[in-house]
XYZ file of C-alpha atoms in Angstrom:
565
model
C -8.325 -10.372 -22.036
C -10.254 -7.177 -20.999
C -8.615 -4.588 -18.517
C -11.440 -4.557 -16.339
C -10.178 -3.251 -13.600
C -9.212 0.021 -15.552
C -13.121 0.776 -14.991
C -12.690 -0.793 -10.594
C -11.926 0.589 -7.678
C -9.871 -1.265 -5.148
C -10.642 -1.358 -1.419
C -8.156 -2.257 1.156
C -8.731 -4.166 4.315
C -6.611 -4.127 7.601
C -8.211 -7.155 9.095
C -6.596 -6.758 12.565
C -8.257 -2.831 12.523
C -11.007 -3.757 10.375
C -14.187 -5.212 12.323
C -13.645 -7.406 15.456
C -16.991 -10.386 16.242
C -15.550 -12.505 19.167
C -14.764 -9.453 21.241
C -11.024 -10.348 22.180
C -9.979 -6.703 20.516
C -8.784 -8.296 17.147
C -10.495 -7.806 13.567
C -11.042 -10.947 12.192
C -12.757 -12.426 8.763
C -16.357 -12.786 9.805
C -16.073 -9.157 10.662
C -15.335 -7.922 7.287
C -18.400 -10.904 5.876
C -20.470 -8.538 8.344
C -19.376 -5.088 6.801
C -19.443 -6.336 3.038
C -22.905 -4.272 2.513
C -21.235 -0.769 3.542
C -18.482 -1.579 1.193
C -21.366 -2.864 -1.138
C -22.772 0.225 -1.151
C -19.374 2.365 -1.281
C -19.484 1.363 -4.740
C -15.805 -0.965 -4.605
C -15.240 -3.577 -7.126
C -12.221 -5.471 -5.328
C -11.406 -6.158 -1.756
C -7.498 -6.566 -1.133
C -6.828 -8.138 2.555
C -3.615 -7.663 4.503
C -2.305 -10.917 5.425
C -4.438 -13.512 6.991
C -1.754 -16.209 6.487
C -0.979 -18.427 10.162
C 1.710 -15.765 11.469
C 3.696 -15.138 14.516
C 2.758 -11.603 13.938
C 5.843 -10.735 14.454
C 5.257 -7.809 11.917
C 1.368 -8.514 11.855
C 0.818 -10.874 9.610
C 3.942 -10.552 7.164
C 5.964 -12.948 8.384
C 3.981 -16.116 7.184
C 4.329 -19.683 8.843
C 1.609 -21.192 6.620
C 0.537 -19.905 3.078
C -2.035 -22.280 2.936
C -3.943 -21.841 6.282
C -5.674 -19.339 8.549
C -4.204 -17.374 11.403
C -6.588 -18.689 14.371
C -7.324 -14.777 15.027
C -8.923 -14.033 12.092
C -11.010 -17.178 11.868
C -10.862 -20.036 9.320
C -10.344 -21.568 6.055
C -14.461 -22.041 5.620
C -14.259 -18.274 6.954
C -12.348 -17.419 3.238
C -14.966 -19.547 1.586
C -17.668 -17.465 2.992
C -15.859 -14.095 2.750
C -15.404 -15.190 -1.283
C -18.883 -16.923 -1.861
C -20.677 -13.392 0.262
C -18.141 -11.077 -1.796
C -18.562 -12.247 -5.200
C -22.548 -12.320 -4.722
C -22.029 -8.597 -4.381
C -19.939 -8.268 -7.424
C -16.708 -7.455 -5.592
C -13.431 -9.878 -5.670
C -11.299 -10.815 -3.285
C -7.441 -10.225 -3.247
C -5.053 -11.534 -1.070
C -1.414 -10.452 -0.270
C 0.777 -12.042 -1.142
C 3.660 -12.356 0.904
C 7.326 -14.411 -1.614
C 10.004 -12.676 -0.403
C 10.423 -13.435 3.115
C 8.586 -16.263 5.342
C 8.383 -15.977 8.915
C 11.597 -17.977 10.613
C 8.877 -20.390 11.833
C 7.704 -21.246 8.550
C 8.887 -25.009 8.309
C 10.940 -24.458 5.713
C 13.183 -21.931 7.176
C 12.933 -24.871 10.494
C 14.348 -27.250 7.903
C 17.312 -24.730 6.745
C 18.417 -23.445 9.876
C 18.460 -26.994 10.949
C 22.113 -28.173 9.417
C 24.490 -26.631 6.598
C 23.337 -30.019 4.516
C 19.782 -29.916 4.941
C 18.099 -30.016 1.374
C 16.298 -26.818 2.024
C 19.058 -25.227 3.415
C 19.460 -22.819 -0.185
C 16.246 -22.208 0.119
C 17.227 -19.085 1.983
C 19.985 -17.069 1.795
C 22.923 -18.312 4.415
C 26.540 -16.911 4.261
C 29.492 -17.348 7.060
C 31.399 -14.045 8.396
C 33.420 -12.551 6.235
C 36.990 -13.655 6.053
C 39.279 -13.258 9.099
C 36.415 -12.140 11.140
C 34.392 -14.018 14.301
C 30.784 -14.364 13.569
C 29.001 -11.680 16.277
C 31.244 -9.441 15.997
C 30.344 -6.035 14.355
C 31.254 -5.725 10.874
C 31.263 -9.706 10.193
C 28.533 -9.951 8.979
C 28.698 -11.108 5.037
C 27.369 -7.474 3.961
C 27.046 -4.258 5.227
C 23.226 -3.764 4.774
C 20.887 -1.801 6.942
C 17.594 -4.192 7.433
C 14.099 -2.006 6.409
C 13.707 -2.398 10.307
C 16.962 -0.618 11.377
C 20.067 -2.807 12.657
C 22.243 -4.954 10.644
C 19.753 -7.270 7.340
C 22.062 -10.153 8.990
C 21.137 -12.360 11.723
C 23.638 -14.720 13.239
C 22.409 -18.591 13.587
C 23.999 -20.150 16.487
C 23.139 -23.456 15.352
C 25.558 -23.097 12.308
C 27.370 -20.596 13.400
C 26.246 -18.940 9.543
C 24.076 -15.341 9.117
C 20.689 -15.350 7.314
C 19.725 -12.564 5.316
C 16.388 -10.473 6.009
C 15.802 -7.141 4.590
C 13.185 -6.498 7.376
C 12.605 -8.005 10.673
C 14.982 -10.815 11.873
C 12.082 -13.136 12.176
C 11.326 -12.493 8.721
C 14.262 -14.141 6.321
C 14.500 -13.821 2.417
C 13.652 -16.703 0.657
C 16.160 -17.302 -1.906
C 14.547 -17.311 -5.414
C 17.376 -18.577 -7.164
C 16.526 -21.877 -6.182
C 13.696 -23.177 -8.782
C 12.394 -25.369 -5.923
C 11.689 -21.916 -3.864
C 9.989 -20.878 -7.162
C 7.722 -24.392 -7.447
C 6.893 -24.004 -4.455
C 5.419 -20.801 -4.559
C 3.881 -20.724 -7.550
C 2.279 -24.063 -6.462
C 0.449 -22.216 -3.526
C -0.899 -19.279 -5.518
C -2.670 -21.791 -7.812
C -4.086 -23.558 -4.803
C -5.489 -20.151 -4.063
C -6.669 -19.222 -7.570
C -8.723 -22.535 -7.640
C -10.184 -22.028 -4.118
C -11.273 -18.633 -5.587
C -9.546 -15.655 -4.964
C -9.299 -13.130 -7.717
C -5.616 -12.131 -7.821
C -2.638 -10.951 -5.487
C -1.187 -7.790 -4.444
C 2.409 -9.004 -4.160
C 4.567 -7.422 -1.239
C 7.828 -5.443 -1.704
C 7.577 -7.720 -4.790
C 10.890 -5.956 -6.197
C 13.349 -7.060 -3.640
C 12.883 -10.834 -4.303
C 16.170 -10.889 -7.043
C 19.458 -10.211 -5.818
C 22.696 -9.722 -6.767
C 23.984 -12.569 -5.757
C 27.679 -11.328 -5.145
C 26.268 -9.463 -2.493
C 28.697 -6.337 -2.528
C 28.566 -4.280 0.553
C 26.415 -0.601 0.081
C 27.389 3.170 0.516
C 27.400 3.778 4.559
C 23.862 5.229 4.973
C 23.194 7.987 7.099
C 24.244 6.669 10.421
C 27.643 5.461 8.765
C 27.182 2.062 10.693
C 25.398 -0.108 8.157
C 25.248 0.130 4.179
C 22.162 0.997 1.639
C 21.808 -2.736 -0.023
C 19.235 -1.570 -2.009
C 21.199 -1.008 -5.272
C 21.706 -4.961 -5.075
C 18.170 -6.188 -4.509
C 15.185 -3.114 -5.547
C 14.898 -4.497 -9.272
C 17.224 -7.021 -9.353
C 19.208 -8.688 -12.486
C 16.392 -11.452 -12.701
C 13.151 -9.797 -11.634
C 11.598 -9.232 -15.198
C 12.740 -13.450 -15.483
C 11.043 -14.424 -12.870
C 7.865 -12.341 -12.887
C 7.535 -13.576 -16.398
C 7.962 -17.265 -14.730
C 5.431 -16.730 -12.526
C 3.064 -15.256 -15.193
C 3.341 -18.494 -17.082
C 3.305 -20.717 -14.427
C 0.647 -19.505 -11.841
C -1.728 -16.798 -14.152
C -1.536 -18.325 -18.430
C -4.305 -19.894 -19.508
C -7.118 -19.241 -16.559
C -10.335 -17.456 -17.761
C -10.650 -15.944 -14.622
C -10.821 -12.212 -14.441
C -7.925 -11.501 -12.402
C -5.614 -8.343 -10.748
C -2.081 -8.441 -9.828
C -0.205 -5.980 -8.610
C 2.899 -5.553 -7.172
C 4.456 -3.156 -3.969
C 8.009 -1.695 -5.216
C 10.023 0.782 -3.241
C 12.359 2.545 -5.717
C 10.445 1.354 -9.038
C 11.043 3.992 -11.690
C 8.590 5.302 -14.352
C 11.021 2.973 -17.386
C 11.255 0.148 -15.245
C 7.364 0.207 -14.184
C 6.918 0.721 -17.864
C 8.367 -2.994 -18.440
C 6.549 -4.749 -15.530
C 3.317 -3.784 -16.686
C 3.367 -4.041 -20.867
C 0.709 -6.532 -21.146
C 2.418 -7.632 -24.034
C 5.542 -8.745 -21.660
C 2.824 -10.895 -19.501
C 4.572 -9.867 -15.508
C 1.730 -7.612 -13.597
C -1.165 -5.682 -14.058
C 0.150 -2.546 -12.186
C 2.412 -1.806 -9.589
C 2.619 0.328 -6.577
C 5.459 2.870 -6.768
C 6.710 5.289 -3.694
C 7.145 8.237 -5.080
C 4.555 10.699 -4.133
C 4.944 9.741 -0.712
C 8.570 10.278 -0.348
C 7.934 14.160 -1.151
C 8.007 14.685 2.323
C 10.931 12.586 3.768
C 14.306 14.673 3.833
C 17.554 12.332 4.704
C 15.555 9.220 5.564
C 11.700 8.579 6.317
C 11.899 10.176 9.715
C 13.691 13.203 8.580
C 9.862 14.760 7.529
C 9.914 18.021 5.745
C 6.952 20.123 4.344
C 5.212 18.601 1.274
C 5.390 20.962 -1.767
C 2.333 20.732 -3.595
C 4.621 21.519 -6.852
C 6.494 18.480 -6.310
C 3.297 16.697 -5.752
C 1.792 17.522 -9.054
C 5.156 17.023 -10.789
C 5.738 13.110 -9.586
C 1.895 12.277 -10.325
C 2.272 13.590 -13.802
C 5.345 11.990 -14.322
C 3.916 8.608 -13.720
C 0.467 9.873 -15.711
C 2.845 10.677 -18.567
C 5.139 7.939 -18.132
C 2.746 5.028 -18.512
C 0.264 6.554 -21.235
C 0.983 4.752 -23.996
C 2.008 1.523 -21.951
C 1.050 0.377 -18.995
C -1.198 1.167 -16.135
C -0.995 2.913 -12.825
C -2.098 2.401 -9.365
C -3.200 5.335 -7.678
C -3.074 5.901 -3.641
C -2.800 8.138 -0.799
C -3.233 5.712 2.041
C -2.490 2.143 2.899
C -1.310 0.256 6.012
C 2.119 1.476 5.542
C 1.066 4.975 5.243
C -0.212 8.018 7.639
C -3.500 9.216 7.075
C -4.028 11.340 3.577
C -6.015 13.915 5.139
C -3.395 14.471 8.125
C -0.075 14.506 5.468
C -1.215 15.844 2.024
C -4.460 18.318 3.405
C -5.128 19.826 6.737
C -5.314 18.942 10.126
C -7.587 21.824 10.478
C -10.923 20.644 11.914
C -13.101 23.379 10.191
C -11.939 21.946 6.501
C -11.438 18.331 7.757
C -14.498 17.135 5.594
C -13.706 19.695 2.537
C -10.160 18.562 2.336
C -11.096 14.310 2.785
C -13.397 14.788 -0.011
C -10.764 17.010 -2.339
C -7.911 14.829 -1.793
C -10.559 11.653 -3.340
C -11.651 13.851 -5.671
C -8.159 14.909 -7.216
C -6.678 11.194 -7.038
C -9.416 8.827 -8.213
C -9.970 11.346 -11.442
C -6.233 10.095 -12.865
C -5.351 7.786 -14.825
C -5.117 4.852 -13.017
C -6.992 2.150 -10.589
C -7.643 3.949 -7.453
C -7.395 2.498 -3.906
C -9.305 3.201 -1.038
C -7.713 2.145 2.134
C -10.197 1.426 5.116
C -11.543 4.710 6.799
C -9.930 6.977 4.244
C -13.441 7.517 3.181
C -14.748 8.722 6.435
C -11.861 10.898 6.458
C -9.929 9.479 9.313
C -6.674 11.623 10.914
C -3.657 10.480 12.375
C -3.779 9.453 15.863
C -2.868 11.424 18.294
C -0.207 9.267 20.390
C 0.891 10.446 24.029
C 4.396 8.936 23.956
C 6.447 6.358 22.771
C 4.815 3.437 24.646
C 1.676 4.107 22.481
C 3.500 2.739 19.279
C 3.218 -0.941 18.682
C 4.498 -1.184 14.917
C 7.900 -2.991 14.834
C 9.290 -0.085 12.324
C 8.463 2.599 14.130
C 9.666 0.445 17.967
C 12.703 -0.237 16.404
C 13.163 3.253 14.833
C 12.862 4.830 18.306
C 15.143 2.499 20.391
C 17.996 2.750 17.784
C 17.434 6.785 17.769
C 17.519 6.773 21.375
C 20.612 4.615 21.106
C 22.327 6.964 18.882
C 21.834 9.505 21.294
C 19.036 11.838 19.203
C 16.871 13.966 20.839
C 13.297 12.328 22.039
C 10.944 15.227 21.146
C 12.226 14.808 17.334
C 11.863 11.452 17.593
C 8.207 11.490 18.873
C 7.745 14.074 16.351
C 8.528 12.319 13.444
C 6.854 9.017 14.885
C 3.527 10.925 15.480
C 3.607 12.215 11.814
C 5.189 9.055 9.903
C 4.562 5.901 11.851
C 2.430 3.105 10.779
C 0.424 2.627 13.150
C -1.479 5.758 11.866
C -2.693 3.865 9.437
C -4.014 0.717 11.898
C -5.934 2.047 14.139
C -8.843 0.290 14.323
C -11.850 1.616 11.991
C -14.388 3.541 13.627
C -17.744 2.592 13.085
C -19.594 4.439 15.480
C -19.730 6.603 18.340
C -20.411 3.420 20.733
C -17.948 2.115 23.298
C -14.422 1.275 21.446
C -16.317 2.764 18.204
C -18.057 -0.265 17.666
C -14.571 -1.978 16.421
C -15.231 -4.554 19.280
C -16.985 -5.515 22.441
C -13.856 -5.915 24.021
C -9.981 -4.366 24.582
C -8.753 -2.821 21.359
C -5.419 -3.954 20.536
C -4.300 -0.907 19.216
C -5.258 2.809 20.073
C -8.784 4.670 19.270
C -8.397 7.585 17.679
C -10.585 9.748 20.457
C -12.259 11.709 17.445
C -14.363 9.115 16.647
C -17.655 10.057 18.063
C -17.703 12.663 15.648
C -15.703 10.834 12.629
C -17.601 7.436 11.955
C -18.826 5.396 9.342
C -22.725 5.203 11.616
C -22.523 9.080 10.867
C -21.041 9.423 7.801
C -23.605 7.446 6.070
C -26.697 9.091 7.825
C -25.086 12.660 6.369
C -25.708 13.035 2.696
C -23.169 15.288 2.143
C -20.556 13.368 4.761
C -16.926 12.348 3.000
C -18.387 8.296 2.313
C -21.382 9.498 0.168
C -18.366 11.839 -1.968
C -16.484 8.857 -2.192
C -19.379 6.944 -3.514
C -19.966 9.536 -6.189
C -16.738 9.750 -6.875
C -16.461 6.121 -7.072
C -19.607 5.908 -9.266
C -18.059 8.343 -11.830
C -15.298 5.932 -13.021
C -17.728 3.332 -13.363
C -20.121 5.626 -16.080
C -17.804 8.066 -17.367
C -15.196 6.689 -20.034
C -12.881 9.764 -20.225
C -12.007 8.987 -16.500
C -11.251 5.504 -17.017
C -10.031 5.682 -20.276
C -8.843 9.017 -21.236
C -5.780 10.958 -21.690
C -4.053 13.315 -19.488
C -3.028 16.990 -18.820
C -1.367 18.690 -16.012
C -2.914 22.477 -16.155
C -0.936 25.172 -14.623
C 2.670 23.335 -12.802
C 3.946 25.804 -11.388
C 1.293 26.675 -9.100
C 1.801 26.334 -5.365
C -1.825 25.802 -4.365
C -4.351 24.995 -7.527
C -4.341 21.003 -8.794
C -5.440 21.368 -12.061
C -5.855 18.560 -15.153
C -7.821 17.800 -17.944
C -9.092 14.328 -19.216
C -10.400 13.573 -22.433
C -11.911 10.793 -24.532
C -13.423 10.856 -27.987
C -15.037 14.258 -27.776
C -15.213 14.351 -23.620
C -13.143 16.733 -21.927
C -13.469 16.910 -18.230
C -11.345 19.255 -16.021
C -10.735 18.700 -12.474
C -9.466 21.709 -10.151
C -8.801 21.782 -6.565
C -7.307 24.378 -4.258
C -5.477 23.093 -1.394
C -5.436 25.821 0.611
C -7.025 27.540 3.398
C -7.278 31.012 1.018
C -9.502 31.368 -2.015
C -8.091 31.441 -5.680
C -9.450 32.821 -8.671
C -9.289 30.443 -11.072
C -8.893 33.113 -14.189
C -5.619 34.297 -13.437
C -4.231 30.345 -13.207
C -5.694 28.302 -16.071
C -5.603 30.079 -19.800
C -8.051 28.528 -21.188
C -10.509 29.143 -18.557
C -13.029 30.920 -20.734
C -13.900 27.801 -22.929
C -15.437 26.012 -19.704
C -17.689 28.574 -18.467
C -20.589 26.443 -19.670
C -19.632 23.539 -18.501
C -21.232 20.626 -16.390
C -20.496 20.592 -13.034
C -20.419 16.716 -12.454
C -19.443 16.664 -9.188
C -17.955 19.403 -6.421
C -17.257 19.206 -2.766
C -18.588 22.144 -1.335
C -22.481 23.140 -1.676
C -22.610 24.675 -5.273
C -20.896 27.200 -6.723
C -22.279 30.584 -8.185
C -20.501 28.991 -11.829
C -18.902 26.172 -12.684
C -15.687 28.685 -13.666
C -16.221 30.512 -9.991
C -13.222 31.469 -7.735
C -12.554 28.331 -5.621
C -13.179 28.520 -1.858
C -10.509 27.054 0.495
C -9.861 23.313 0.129
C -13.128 23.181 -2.687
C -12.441 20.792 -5.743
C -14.776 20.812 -8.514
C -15.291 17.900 -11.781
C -16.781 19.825 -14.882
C -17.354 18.198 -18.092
C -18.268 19.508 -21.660
């Protein structure tokens, strides 16, 4: 089957932060049915929602109670039917997330387990007792020593069996324990009940973690010597390739559909990514790999240092390089999980805000790869400015900050490193326009405004011809007409450098180059790239700053330029 979506571009959608249409501060699904002619003309080829499963929201939206139902805030199953039926009338699919290895605990099945030691779905998660010679609830009984994603122990003691339950993120979130075929059936069972209703494809979350090692050794101590790294034991695990390939055959062979699936995992190397996505080995489509946007975590997450663009362009080529000859790659700055791109990789200078939004597209949708947009990203949204710690809602960042206060770190770091790392960067709601609550919603936001938006908005951006959406739509456009950027090879041009991005891209006679300077100086171009000479005729295909004297010209601060011959 063709690899379409070597020639898409994918689109994210926070639906809590997205559009709200019944004013009680939420984003919900006719919201985004209302928006689908911006994205329309954006130029996107695939939609991919956040959850919209029935959740407690515990961890908004990914900890599931019902796979095969609608979370009342977002709207309805006819709501999906619409959102499909309006979306593929545009020529853009619909992807959902996919949430396998964790439920919510309110999901019936983990109501059944928890229930009694006997219950038949009581393996259907993973349940140990304290370790030997220990009381359960007492520190250091618990069956491993792993650190949960969310900080605290990845154990949670069940008083109604007196046995722990494993969850590698929040305690309302346990693992479901894929060892068990029935978990499997079951599961596989509810993506084709999607797939027939008419979705396009899954982007599968931490995707990775859902094989373990099922002696369950305890980890190194991590940094806070209280709790152990697990992830040795579960990132990749012995059976993942097994039952990927399982799933493949089960849920995906034989359907005529055109479909996507791609899968989140933290820790993935360039070999192993290698394996899940040889088409010939029938697992995923691509995978989303964490890499590039560790550069700037030192000890942990919160320990941020500065990003090194040389790093930068050494991880993205590595993973360029990597899957060439097999493969494919995803390619992202931003997604709910992630601060803004233009805050962490650019500026936070307002005089190049608009330069540096459209360079930082510019540089990642020319790789090899699919490229993502998350929502906003092409308006060139910032991080949010938050006062103080009662202005972060996400449970990572909550948790992060009550166990560092615990610990007895100092608060100013702390609300340092939240202001520059936590998610909730990412979910502030989308501004649309300069309007009351930037026309997210009539009513209470449930999350903060970023106060720049009356002058950073989608109303504005796509009035302004020369405004970060209409670079994105070129830029966007350009995939879908030029074959060297979908299909070509790559070069990294000039490594070493600590402020010029530099590659080539060539297919059957078509070279294009793309260079960027991300910095506030300017840089002559001659004394960086040998080879400069042969391009001085060149087509200038697409830049980001009004146009240059030459297409070979001395770059101006944060300018990126696409030439072709």
């Amino acid at each position: 089957m063709s690899q379409w979506f070597r020639e898409s571009v994918v689109y994210q959608i926070y639906p809590r932060s997205f559009q709200d249409t019944n004013g009680d501060g939420i984003g919900d699904l006719p919201g985004i049915i209302s928006r689908l002619d911006y994205l329309e003309q954006l130029g996107i080829d695939v939609l991919w929602l956040s959850p919209i499963y029935t959740s407690p929201q515990d961890d908004n939206g990914y900890d599931i109670s019902d796979y095969q139902d609608i979370d009342p805030t977002f709207g309805t199953l006819a709501d999906v039917d619409e959102l499909i039926e309006q979306a593929h009338a545009r020529g853009i699919r619909i992807v959902m997330d996919l949430v396998v290895n964790h439920t919510s605990d309110e999901h019936p099945w983990f109501v059944e387990s928890r229930s009694s030691k006997d219950n038949p779905k009581r393996d259907w998660y993973w349940w140990r007792p304290a370790r030997d010679g220990m009381e359960a609830g007492t520190h250091g009984a618990e069956p491993t020593n792993w650190e949960s994603h969310f900080s605290g122990s990845a154990w949670e003691l069940d008083d109604a069996t007196g046995e722990y339950y494993l969850h590698l993120f929040s305690r309302k979130q346990p693992d479901l324990n894929w060892e068990n075929p029935q978990v499997r059936q079951a599961i596989y069972a509810m993506m084709r009940w999607w797939l027939d209703r008419g979705i396009d494809g899954f982007r599968m979350d931490v995707i990775n973690m859902i094989s373990k090692d099922t002696s369950l050794p305890d980890g190194h101590l991590t940094h806070g010597g209280l709790y152990g790294d697990g992830n040795p034991f579960f990132l990749c695990g012995p059976r993942i390739h097994e039952f990927l390939q399982e799933m493949h055959g089960e849920v995906f062979a034989g359907r005529t559909e055109q479909l996507l699936t791609v899968g989140e995992m933290p820790g993935v190397t360039v070999d192993e990514a290698v394996l899940f996505t040889d088409p010939e080995r029938h697992e995923l489509d691509m995978v989303f790999q964490f890499e590039h946007v560790g550069l700037d975590h030192g000890a942990h997450k919160w320990d941020r240092v500065p990003l090194d663009l040389r790093d930068l362009k050494a991880s993205m080529a590595r993973w360029q390089n990597g899957l060439a000859e097999r493969g494919w790659n995803s390619l992202y700055w931003n997604n709910h999980d992630q601060p803004r791109a233009v805050s962490r990789f650019a500026t936070d200078d307002p005089k190049y805000r608009v330069a540096a939004a459209k360079l930082l597209g510019t540089v990642l949708h020319l790789h090899r790869g699919t490229p993502y947009v998350y929502q906003g990203e092409e308006l060139g949204m910032t991080n949010v400015p938050f006062p103080d710690e009662n202005a972060f809602l996400d449970i990572e960042s909550v948790n992060y900050y009550e166990a560092a206060m615990a610990a007895g770190l100092d608060s100013d770091t702390v609300l340092g490193a939240l202001r520059v790392g936590s998610r909730d960067n990412a979910r502030s709601p989308m501004q649309w326009d300069s309007s009351a609550h930037a026309g997210f919603t009539e009513g209470s936001p449930w999350a903060p405004l970023n106060p720049n938006y009356p002058d950073i908005n989608a109303a504005a951006a796509v009035a302004d011809d020369d405004s970060v959406f209409h670079h994105y739509r070129r830029v966007i456009a350009l995939r879908h007409t030029e074959p060297a950027i979908a299909h070509g090879d790559f070069h990294m041009l000039a490594p070493d450098h600590p402020a010029l991005y530099a590659y080539t891209r060539s297919h059957e006679g078509t070279d294009v180059l793309v260079v960027a300077n991300f910095s506030g100086d300017e840089l002559d171009l001659g004394g960086c790239l040998e080879d400069l000479y042969s391009w001085t005729g060149a087509e200038l295909l697409l830049g980001n700053l009004a146009t240059a004297e030459s297409a070979t010209a001395p770059l101006r601060p944060w300018e990126a330029r696409i030439l072709k011959r």
